[in-house]
Coordinates of C-alpha atoms and ligand atoms in Angstrom, one line a residue:
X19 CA -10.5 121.0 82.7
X20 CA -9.0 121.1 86.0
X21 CA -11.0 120.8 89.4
X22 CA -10.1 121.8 92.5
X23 CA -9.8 118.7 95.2
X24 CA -13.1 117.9 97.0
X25 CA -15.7 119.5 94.7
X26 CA -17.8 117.3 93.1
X27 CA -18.2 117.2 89.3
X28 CA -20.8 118.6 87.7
X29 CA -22.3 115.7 86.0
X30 CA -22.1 112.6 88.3
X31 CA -20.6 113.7 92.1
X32 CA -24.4 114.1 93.9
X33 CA -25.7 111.2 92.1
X34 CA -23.0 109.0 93.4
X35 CA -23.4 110.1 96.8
X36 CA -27.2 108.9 96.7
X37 CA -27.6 105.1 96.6
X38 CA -30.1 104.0 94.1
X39 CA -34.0 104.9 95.0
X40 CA -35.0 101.1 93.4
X41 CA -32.4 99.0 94.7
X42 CA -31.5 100.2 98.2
X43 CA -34.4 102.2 99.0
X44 CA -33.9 102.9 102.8
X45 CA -30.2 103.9 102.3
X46 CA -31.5 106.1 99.5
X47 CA -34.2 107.8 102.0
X48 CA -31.5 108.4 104.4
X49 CA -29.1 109.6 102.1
X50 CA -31.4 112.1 100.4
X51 CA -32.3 113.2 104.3
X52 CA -29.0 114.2 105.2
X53 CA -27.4 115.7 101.7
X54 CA -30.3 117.6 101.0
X55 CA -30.1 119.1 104.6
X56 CA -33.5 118.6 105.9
X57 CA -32.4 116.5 109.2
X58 CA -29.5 115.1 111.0
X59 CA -29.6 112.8 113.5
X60 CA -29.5 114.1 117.1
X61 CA -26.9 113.1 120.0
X62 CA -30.3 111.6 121.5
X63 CA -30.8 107.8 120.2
X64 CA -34.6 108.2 118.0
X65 CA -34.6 112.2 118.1
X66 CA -33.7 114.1 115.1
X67 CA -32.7 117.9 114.4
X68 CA -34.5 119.5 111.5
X69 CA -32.3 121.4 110.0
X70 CA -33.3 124.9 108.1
X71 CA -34.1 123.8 104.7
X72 CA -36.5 120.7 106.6
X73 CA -37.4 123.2 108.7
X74 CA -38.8 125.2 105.8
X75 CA -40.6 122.8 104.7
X76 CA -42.5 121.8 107.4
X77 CA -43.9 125.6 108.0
X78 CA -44.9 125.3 104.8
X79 CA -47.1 122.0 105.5
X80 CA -48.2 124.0 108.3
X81 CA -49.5 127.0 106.5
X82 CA -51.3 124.9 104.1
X83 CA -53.2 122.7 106.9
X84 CA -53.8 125.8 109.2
X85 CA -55.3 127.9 106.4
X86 CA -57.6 125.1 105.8
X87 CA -58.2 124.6 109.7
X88 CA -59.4 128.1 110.3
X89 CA -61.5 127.8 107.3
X90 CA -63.1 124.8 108.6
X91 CA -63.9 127.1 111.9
X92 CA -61.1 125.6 113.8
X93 CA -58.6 128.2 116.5
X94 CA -55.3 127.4 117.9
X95 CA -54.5 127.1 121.3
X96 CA -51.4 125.3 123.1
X97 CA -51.7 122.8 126.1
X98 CA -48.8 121.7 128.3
X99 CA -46.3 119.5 127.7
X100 CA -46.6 117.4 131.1
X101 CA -49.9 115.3 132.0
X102 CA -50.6 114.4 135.6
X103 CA -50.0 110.4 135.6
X104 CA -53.5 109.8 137.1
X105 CA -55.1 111.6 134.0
X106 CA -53.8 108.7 131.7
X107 CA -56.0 106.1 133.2
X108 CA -59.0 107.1 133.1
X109 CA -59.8 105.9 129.7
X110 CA -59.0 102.1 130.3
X111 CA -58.5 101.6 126.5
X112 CA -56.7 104.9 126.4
X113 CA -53.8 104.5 129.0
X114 CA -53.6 100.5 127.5
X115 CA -52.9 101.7 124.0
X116 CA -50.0 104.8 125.4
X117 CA -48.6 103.0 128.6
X118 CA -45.9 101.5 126.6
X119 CA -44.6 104.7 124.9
X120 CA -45.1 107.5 127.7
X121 CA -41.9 108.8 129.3
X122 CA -41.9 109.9 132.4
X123 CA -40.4 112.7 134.9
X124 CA -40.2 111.7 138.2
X125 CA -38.1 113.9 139.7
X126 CA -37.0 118.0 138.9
X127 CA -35.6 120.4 140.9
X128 CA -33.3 117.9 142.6
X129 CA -36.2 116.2 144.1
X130 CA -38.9 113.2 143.8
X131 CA -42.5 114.5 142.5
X132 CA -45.4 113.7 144.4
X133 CA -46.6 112.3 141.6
X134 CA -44.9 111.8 138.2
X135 CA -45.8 113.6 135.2
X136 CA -46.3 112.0 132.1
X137 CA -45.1 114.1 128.3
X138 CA -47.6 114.3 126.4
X139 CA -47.8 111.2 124.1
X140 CA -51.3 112.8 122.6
X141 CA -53.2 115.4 124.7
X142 CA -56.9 113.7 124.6
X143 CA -56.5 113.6 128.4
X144 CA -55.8 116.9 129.2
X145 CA -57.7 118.6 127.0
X146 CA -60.6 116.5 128.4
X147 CA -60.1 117.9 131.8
X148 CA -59.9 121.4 130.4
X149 CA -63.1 121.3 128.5
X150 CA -65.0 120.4 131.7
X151 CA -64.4 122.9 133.2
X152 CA -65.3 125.5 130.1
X153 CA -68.1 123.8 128.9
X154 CA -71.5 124.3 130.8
X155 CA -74.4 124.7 128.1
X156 CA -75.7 123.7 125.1
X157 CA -74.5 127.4 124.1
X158 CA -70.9 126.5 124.9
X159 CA -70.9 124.0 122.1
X160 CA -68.9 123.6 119.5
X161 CA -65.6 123.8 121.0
X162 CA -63.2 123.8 117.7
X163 CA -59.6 123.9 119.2
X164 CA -56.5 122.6 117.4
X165 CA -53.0 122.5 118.9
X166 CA -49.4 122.5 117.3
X167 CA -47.2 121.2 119.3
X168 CA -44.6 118.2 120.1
X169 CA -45.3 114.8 121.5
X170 CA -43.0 111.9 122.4
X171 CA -43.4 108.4 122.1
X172 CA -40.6 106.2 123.4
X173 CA -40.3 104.1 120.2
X174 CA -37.4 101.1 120.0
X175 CA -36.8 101.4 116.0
X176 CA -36.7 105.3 114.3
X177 CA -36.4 106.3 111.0
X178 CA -36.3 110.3 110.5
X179 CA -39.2 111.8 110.0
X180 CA -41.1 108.7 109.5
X181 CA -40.9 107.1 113.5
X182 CA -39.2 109.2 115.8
X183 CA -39.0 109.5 119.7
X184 CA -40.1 113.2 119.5
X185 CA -42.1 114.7 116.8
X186 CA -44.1 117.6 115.4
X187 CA -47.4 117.7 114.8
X188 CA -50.7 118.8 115.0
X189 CA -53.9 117.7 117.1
X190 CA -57.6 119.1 116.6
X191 CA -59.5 118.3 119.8
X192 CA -63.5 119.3 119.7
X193 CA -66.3 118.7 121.7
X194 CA -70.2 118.9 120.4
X195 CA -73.7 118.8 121.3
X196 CA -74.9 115.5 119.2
X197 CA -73.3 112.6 117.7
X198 CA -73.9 113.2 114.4
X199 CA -72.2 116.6 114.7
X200 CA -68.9 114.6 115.8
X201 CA -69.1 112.3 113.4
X202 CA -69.4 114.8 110.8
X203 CA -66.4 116.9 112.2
X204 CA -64.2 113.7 112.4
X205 CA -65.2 112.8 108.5
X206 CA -64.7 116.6 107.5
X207 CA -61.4 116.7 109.1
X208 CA -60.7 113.7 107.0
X209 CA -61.2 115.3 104.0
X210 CA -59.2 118.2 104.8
X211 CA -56.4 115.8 105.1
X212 CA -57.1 114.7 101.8
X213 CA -57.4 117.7 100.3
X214 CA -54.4 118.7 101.5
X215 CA -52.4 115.6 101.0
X216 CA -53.6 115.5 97.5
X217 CA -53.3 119.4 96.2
X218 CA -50.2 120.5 98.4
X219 CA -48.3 117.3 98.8
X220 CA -49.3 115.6 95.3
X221 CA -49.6 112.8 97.6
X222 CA -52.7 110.5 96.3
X223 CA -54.3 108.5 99.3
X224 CA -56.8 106.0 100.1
X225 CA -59.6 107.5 102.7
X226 CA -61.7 105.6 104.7
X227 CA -62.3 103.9 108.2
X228 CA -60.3 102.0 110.2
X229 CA -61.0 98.6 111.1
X230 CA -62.0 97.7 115.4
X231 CA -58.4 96.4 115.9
X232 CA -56.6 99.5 114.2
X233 CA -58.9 102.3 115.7
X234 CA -57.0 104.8 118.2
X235 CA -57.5 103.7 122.1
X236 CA -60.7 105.1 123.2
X237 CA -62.0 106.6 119.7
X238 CA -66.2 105.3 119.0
X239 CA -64.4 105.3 115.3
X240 CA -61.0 105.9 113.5
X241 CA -60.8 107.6 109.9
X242 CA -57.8 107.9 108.6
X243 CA -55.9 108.4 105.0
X244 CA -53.3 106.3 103.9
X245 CA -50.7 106.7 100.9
X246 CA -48.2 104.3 98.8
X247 CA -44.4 104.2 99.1
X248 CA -42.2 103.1 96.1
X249 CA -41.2 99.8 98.4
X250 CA -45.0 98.6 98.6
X251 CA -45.2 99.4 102.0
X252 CA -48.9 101.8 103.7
X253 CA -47.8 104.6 105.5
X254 CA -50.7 106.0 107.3
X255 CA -50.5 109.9 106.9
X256 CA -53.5 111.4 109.0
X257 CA -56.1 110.0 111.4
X258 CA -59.5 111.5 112.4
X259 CA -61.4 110.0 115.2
X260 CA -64.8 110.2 116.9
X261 CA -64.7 109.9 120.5
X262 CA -67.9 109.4 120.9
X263 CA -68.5 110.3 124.8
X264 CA -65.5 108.0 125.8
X265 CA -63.7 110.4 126.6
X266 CA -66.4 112.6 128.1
X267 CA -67.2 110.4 130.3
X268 CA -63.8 110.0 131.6
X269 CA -63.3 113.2 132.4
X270 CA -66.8 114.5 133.1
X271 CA -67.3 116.9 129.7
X272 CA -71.2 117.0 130.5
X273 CA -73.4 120.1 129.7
X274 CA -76.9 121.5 130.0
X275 CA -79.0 121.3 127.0
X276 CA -81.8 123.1 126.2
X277 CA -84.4 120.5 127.2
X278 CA -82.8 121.4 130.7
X279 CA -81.4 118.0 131.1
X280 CA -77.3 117.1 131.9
X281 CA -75.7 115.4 128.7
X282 CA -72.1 114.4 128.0
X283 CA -70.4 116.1 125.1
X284 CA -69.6 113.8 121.8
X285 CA -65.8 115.0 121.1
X286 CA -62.8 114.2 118.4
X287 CA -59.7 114.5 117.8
X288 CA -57.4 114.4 114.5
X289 CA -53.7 115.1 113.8
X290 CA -51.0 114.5 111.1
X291 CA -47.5 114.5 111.7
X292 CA -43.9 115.4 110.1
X293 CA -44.1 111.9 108.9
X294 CA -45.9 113.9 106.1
X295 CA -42.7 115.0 104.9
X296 CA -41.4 111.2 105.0
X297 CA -43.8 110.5 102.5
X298 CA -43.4 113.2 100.7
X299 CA -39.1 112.3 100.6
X300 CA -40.6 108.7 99.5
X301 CA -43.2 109.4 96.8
X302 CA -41.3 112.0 94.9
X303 CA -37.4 111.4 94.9
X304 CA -35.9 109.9 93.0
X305 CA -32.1 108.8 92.0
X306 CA -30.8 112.6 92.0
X307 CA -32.5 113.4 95.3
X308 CA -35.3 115.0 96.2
X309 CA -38.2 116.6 94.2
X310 CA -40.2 118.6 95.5
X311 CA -44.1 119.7 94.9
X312 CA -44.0 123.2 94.6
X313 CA -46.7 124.5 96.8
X314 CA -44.5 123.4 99.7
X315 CA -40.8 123.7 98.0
X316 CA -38.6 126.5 99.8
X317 CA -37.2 127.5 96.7
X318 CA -40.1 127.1 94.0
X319 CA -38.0 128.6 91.6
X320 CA -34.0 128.9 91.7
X321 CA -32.6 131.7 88.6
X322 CA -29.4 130.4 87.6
X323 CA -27.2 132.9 85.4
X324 CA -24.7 131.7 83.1
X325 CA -22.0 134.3 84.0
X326 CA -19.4 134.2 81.1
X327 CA -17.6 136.7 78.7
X328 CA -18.4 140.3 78.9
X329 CA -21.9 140.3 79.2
X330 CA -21.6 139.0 82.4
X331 CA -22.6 142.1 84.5
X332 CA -25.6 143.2 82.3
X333 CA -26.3 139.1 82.8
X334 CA -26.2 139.3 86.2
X335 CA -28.4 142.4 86.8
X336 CA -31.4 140.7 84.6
X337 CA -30.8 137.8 86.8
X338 CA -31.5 140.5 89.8
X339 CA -34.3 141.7 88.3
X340 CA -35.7 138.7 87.5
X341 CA -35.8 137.8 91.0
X342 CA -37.1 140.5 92.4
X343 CA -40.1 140.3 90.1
X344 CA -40.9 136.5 90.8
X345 CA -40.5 138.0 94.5
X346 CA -43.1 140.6 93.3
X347 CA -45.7 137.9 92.0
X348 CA -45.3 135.7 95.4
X349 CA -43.1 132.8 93.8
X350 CA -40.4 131.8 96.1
X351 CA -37.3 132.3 94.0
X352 CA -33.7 132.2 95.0
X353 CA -30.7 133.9 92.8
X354 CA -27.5 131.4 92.7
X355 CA -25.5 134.0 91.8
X356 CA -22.2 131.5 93.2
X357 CA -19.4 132.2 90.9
X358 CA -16.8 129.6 92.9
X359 CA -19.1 126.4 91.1
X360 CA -19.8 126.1 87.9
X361 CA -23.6 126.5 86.1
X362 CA -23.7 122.7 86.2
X363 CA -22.7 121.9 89.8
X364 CA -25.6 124.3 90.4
X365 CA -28.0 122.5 88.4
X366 CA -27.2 119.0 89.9
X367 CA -27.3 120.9 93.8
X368 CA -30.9 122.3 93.1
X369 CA -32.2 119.3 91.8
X370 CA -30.7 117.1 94.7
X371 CA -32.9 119.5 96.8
X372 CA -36.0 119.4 95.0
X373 CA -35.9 122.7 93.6
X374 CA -39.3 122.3 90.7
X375 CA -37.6 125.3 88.8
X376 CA -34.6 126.0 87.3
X377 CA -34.5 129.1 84.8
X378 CA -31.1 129.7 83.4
X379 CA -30.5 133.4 81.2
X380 CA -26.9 133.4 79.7
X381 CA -25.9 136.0 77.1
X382 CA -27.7 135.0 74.1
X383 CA -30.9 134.5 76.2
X384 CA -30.3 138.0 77.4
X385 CA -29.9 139.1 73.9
X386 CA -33.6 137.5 72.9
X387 CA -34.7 138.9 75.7
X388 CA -35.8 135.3 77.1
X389 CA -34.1 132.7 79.8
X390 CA -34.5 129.4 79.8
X391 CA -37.0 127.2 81.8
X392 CA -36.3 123.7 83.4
X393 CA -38.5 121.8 85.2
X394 CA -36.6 119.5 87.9
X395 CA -36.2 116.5 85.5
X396 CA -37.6 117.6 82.7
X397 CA -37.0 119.3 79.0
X398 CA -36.2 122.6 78.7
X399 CA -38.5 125.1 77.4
X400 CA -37.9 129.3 77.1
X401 CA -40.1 132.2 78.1
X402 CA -39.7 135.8 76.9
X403 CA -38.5 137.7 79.5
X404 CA -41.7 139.9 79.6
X405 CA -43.9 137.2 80.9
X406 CA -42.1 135.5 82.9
X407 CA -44.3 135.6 86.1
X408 CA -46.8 134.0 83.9
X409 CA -44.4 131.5 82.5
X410 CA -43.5 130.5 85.3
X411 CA -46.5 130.0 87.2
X412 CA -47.9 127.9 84.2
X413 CA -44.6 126.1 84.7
X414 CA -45.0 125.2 88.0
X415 CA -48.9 124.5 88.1
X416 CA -47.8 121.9 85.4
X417 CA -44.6 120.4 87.6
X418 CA -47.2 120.0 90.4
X419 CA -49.7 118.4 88.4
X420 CA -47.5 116.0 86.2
X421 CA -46.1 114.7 90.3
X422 CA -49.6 114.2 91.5
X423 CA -50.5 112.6 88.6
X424 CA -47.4 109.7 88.0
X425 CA -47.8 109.3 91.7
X426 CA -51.5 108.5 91.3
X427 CA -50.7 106.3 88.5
X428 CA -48.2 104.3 90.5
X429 CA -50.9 103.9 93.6
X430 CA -53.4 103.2 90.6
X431 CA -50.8 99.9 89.1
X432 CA -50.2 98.9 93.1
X433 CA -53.7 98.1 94.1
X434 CA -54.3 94.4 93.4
X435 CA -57.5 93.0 94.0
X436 CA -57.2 89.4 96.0
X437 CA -60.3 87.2 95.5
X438 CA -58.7 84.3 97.8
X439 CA -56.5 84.0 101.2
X440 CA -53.5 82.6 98.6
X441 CA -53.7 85.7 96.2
X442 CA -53.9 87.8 99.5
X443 CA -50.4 85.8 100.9
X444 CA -48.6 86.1 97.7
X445 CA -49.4 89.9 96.8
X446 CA -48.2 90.4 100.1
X447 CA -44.6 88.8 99.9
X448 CA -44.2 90.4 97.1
X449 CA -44.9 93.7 98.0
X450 CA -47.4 94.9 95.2
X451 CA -48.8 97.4 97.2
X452 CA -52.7 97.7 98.5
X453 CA -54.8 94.3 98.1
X454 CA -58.1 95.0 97.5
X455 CA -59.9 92.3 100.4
X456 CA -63.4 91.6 100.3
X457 CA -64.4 90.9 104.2
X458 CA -67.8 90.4 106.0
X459 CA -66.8 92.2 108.9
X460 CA -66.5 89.6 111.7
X461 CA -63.3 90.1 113.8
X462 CA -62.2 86.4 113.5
X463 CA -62.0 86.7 109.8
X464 CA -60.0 89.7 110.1
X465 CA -57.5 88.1 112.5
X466 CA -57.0 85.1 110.4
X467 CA -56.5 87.2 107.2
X468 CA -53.8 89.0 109.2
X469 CA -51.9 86.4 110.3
X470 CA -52.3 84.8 107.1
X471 CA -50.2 87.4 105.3
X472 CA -48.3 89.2 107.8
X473 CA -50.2 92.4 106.6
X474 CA -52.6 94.9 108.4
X475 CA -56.2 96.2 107.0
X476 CA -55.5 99.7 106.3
X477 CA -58.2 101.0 105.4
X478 CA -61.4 100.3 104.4
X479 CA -63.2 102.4 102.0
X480 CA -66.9 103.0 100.7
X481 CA -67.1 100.1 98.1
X482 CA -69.4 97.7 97.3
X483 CA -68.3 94.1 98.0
X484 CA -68.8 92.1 95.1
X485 CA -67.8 88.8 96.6
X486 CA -67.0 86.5 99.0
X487 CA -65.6 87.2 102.5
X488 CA -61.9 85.9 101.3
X489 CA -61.5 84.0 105.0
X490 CA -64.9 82.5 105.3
X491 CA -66.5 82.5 102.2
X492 CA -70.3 84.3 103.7
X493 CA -70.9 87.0 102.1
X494 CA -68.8 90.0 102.0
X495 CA -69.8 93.5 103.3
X496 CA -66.8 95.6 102.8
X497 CA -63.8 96.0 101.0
X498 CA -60.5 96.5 103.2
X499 CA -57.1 97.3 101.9
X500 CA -54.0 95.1 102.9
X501 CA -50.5 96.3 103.0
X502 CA -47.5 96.0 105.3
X503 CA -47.0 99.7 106.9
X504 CA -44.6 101.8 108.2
Ligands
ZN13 ZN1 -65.6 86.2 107.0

């Protein structure tokens, strides 16, 4: 068989393209970024352009954490981009943690400013300054604002999607009457982030608190979810802090409560990034590319019709029809109806971009009135033609499912539990994953089990210790997980 020059075959041309996932695992990342189109890397060193198909998949992140913000009470509003330089240092802890990653504009419109702006690195300050002036009373409170927006970060080393100079993300900023109504926003906004890493993403995390050294600069307490990547390495993949009145304070958020006297406000704030579709690239893919969960797949489904022979045209028509009737029943399905590449070039495309779906319908499928279903990777399987909106949504359920569930096994065979500094140190180097610490909470034990192993406390999480503080031997109080990060 004969192939015109350039096109890749059908069986092995994407695969080679794609170094593999075990054995060069950050030129795999990068190469399943750029063929599967989701980014390309901007004429601006640490910025990236998200292409459409990326694109696509971040508004589909989006939909799934807004839908659950709103339900949580939550409205969006937008903030601007610049923050007045003196606005940064009035939370000491604050400005210390951002100084080193705010840009800066000095000058516009061909002269010096007065005084330079800062973009926005995180918008805690500004929305501080805004809330004092809108909150008054008791009866003002809740304020439940979350804002979609960019931020930038001057960063020395990016990765797409995972560190970059500029990114998307959201940021939830409320302010309350009490304490325990902050803290009870802050843990709720951490599930949410669970919830939604878990269901949409397929994305199994560790949730917990941060650690004093970890916590963001100026929050009471940090909360924050973190996931496993196939190299071993944490990445962090949504924080949630209490403010406590830090904040408040710094930018005079007080109110009048009922008992007639002037309180500051107890606020949060909370945000996850496109870094979520990093780890989503990381945890799924594999050696064919990426894979996709389908509740945040552009394409859930992609109908491919095995145009041959003289059936082709009635072929082609059920194809249509098909289609429009997964259209119909709100599945996102796309019609490669491409006749300059073959069926199998096809096949090997869609499942380089993730596609869960494939249903194929050639002639004699046509004839059983059936098609054929193939889940990205997996065996084939047909469907009479007369349900297949409910095949197919059983199909997919089941994709979704079976990629939660190996990625929860593999987070499940990466936590190793370390009952001394050694095991800690060696589980480490190797990169097995999350090691399960014992700790009894006192800072200097946390340092020296840090620079012991090179690793950072991730997370720790609502165990009992049943041991030993692994750097001082006193009793433990909590359990902390280990790993190198992102
Ligand atoms: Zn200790």
């Amino acid at each position: 068989m004969s192939r015109p020059a350039g096109r890749p075959s059908a069986d092995g041309g994407f695969v080679k393209e794609i170094p593999p996932k075990d054995a060069e695992f950050s030129d795999w990342y990068t190469a399943v970024v750029l063929k599967a189109e989701l980014a390309d890397y901007a004429p601006v060193r640490g910025c990236i352009v998200v292409r459409p198909y990326g694109y696509t998949i971040w508004e589909l992140m989006q939909q799934g954490l807004d839908r659950r913000f709103k339900a949580t009470g939550h409205t969006n509003a937008y903030f601007p981009l610049f923050i007045p330089q003196g606005f940064f240092a009035r939370e000491a802890e604050h400005v210390e943690g951002f100084a080193p990653e705010i840009a800066w504009v000095t000058r516009g419109g061909g002269a010096e400013l007065t005084e330079p702006l800062g973009v926005r690195p995180t918008s805690e300050t500004i929305v501080g300054h805004m809330y004092a002036r809108w909150i008054r009373s008791y009866r003002d409170l809740p304020v439940l604002i979350n804002l979609w927006n960019n931020v930038v970060r001057w960063e020395k080393a990016t990765r797409p999607f995972l560190r970059t100079m500029e990114f998307l993300w959201q940021e939830g900023h409320t302010a309350h009457r009490t304490e325990e109504e902050a803290e009870a926003e802050a843990r709720q906004m951490l599930d949410v982030y669970r919830d939604f890493a878990e269901r949409d993403l397929a994305i199994p995390v560790l949730a917990g608190r941060k650690p004093e050294s970890e916590k963001f600069p100026g929050a009471a307490h940090s909360y924050t979810i973190e996931a496993l990547m196939p190299d071993g390495q944490a990445l962090q993949s949504g924080t949630s802090h209490n403010l406590g009145q830090n904040f408040a304070r710094a930018f005079g958020i007080k109110f009048l409560d009922s008992d007639n006297a002037e309180k500051y406000a107890y606020t949060t704030s909370w945000g996850v990034s496109w870094r979520l579709l990093g780890g989503l690239i990381m945890v799924h893919g594999d050696d064919r590319g990426l894979a996709l969960p389908p509740r945040v797949a552009p394409f859930q489904v992609v109908i491919v019709p095995i145009l041959s022979g003289k059936e082709r045209d009635a072929v082609l028509e059920e194809a249509r029809a098909l289609a429009r009737r997964l259209a119909a029943a709100g599945v996102r399905a796309r019609l490669d109806d491409r006749t300059e590449v073959t069926p199998g070039y096809k096949f090997n495309d869609w499942e380089m971009r993730g596609v869960p779906l494939r249903v194929e319908l050639g002639p004699r499928d046509l004839a059983r009135r059936q098609a054929v279903l193939v889940p990205r990777a997996g065996a084939k399987d047909t469907a009479a033609l007369e349900r297949i909106e409910a095949a197919v949504s059983e199909a997919l359920e089941a994709y979704g499912t079976q990629l939660f569930h190996r990625a929860k096994r593999y987070l499940d065979e990466h936590i190793v539990p370390a009952s001394t500094m050694a095991e800690l140190v060696e589980a480490i180097a190797g990169r097995r994953g999350f090691v399960r610490v014992r700790w009894c909470g006192a800072a200097t034990c946390e340092a020296a089990l840090r620079q012991a192993s090179g690793a950072s406390p991730r997370v720790i999480v609502d165990e009992a210790a049943d041991g030993a503080c692994l750097a001082c031997g006193a009793p433990g109080t909590q359990v902390v997980y280990y790993a190198r990060a992102y």
